[in-house]
Short mmCIF file of C-alpha atoms in Angstrom, two decimals:
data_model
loop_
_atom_site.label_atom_id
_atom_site.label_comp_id
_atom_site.label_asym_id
_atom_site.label_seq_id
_atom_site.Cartn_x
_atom_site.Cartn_y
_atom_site.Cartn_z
CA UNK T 759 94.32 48.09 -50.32
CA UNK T 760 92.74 44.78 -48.48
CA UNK T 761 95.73 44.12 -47.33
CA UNK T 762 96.74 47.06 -45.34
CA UNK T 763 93.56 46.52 -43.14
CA UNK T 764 94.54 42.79 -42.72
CA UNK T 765 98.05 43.05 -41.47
CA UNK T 766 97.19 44.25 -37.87
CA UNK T 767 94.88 41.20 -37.80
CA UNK T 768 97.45 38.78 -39.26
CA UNK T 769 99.86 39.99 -37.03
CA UNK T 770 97.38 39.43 -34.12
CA UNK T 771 96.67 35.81 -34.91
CA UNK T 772 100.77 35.38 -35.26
CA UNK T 773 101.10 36.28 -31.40
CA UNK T 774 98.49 34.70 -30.14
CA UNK T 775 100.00 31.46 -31.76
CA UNK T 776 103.29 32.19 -30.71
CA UNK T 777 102.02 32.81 -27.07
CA UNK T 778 99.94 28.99 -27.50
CA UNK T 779 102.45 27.63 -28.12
CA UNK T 780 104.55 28.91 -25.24
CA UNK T 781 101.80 28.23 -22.92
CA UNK T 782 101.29 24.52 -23.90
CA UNK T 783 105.12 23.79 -24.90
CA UNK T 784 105.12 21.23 -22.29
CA UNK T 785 107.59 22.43 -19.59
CA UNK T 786 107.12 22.96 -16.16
CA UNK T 787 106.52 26.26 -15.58
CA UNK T 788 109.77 28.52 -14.13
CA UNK T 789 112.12 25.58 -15.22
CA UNK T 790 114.08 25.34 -18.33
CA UNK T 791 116.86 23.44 -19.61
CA UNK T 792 119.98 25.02 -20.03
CA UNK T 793 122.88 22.89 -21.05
CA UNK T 794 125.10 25.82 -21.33
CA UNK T 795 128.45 26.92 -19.39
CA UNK T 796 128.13 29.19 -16.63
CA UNK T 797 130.00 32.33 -16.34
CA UNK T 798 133.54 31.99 -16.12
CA UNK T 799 134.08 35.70 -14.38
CA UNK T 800 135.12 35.83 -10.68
CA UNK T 801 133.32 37.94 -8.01
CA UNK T 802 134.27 39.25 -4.98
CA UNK T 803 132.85 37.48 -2.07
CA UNK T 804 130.81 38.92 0.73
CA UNK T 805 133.54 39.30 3.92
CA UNK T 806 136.81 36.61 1.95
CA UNK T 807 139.44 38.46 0.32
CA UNK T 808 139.28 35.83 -2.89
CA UNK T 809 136.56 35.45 -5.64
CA UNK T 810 134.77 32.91 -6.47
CA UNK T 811 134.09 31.37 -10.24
CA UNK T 812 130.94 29.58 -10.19
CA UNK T 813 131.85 27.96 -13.20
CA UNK T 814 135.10 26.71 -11.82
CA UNK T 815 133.90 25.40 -8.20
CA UNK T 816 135.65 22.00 -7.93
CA UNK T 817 132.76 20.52 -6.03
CA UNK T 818 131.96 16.47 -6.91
CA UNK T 819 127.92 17.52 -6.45
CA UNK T 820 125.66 20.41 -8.55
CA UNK T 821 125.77 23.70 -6.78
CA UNK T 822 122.46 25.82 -6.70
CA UNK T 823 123.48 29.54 -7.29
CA UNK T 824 120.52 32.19 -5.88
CA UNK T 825 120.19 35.38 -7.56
CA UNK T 826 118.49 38.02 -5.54
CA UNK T 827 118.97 41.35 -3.37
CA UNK T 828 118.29 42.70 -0.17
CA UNK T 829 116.07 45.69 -2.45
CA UNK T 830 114.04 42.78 -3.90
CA UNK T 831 110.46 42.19 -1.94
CA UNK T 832 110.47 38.43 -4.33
CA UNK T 833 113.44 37.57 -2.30
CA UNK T 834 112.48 37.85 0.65
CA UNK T 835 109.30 35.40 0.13
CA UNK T 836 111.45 33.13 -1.41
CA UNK T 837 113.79 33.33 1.13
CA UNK T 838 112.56 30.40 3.90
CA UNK T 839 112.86 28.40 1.13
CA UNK T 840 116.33 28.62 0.54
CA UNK T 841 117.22 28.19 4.33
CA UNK T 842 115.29 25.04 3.73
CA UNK T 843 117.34 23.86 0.59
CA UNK T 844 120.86 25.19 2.71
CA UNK T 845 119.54 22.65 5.72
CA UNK T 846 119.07 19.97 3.16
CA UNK T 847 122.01 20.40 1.25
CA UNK T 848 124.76 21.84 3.38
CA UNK T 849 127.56 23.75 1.07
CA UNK T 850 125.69 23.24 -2.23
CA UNK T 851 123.49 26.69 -1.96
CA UNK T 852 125.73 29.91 -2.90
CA UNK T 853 124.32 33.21 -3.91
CA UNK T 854 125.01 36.20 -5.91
CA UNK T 855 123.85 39.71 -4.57
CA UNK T 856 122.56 41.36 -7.78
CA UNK T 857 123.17 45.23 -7.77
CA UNK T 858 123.28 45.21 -4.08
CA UNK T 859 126.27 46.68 -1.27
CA UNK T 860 127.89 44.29 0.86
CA UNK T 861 126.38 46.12 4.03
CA UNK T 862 122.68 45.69 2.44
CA UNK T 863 123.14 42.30 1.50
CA UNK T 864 125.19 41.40 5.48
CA UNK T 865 122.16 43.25 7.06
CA UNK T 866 119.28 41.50 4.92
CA UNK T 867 121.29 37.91 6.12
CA UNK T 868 121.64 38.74 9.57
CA UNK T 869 117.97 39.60 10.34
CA UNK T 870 116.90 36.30 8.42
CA UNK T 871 119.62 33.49 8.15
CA UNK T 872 122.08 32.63 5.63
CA UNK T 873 121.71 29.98 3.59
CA UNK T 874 125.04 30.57 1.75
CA UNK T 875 127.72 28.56 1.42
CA UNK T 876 129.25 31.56 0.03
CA UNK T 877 127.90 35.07 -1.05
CA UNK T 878 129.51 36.44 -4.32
CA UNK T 879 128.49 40.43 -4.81
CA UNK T 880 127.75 41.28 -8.49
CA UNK T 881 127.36 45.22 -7.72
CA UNK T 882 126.87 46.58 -11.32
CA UNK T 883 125.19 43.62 -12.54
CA UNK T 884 126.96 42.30 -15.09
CA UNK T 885 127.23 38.80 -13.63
CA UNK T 886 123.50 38.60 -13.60
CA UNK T 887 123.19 39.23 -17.26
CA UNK T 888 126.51 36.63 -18.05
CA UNK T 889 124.10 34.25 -16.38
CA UNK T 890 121.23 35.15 -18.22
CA UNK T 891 119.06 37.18 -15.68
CA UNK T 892 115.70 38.35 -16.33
CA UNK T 893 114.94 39.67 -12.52
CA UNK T 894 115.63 38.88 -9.28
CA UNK T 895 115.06 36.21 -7.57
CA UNK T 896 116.78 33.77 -10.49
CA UNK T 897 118.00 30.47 -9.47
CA UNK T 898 120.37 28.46 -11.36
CA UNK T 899 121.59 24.54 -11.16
CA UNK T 900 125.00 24.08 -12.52
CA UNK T 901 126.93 20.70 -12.27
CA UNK T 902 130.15 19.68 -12.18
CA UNK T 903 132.24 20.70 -15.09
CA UNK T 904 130.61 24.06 -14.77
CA UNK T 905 127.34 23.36 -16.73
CA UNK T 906 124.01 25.23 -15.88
CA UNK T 907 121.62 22.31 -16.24
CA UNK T 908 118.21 24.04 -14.48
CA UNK T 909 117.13 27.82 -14.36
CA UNK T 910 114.38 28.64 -12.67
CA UNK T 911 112.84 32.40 -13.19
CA UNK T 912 110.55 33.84 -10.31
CA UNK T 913 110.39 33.25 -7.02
CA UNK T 914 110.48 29.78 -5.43
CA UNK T 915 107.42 27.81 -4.29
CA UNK T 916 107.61 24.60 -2.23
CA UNK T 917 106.89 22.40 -4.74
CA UNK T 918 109.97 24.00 -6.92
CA UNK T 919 111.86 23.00 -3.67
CA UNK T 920 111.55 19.53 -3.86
CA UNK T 921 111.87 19.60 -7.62
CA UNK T 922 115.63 21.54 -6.99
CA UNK T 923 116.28 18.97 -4.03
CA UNK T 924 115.74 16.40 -6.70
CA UNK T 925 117.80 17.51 -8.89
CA UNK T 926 120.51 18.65 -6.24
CA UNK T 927 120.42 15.37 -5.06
CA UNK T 928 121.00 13.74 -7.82
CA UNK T 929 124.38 12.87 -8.87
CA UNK T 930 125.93 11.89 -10.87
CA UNK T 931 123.68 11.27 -13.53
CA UNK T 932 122.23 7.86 -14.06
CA UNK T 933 124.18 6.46 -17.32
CA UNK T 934 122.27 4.26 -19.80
CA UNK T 935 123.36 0.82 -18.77
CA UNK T 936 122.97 1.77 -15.26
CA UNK T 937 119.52 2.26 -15.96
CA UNK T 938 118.83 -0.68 -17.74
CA UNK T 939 120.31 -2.27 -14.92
#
């Protein structure tokens, strides 16, 4: 009969460890590690008649991929940043317009700049959730090969900008002899 009246409390101290450990676990917070492919599906792109794979851009340098919408009041704090990551790193920052309309998501760019190299649409949403979305703003690293190597949930801060121009700038990879070099 002890017991009964102890399992709400065990099952309190269980969270609050799990949620310790999450909170000390060591990772900058908003970044984790992927290592995984992105998805292979093609979207339409905002005013091209093709799609565009992120996973099968043939570009010799990572790509950042921004998910957001014009509905989304995150997005459109983050949003400087971006044009400051496009101005950096001309034709590595593409988008995806989560749940949005093409006009929303033209009108949104026009009043504030487009950092875009291009701007796939993702109208019902199921490309957000192939890449793992939470909520908008998302913003994903993927290398060549097609790789997602760096998600970042939440909206951007300056600091997570140079962190992403790091890692943008980066490549490729420093091998093991050439760091022992």
């Amino acid at each position: 009969m002890r017991l009964v009246f102890a399992l709400p409390l065990i099952a309190l101290f269980a969270f609050a460890g799990l949620g310790l450990v999450q909170l000390f676990d060591g990772r900058q917070p908003g970044f984790e590690l992927e290592d995984r492919a992105a998805p292979t599906m093609a979207f339409d792109v905002l005013g091209e008649a093709e799609q565009l794979s992120f996973a099968e851009l043939s570009n010799e340098a990572p790509i950042l991929v921004n998910l957001w919408a014009s509905w989304c009041a995150p997005c459109v704090v983050e949003h400087p940043l971006l044009m400051e990551l496009a101005a950096r790193h001309p034709g590595q920052i593409y988008g995806l317009a989560y749940e949005d309309t093409p006009e929303n998501a033209a009108r949104f760019l026009e009043a504030r700049g487009n950092p875009f190299a291009r701007l796939a649409m993702d109208p019902t949403g199921q490309g957000g959730l192939a890449f793992g979305l939470t909520g908008v703003p998302e913003t994903f690293i993927i290398a060549p090969g097609g790789v997602i190597t760096h998600h970042h949930r939440g909206v951007l801060s300056p600091g997570d900008v140079e962190e992403l121009s790091k890692r943008l700038s980066v490549w490729p990879a420093p091998t093991a002899a050439a760091a022992s070099d």
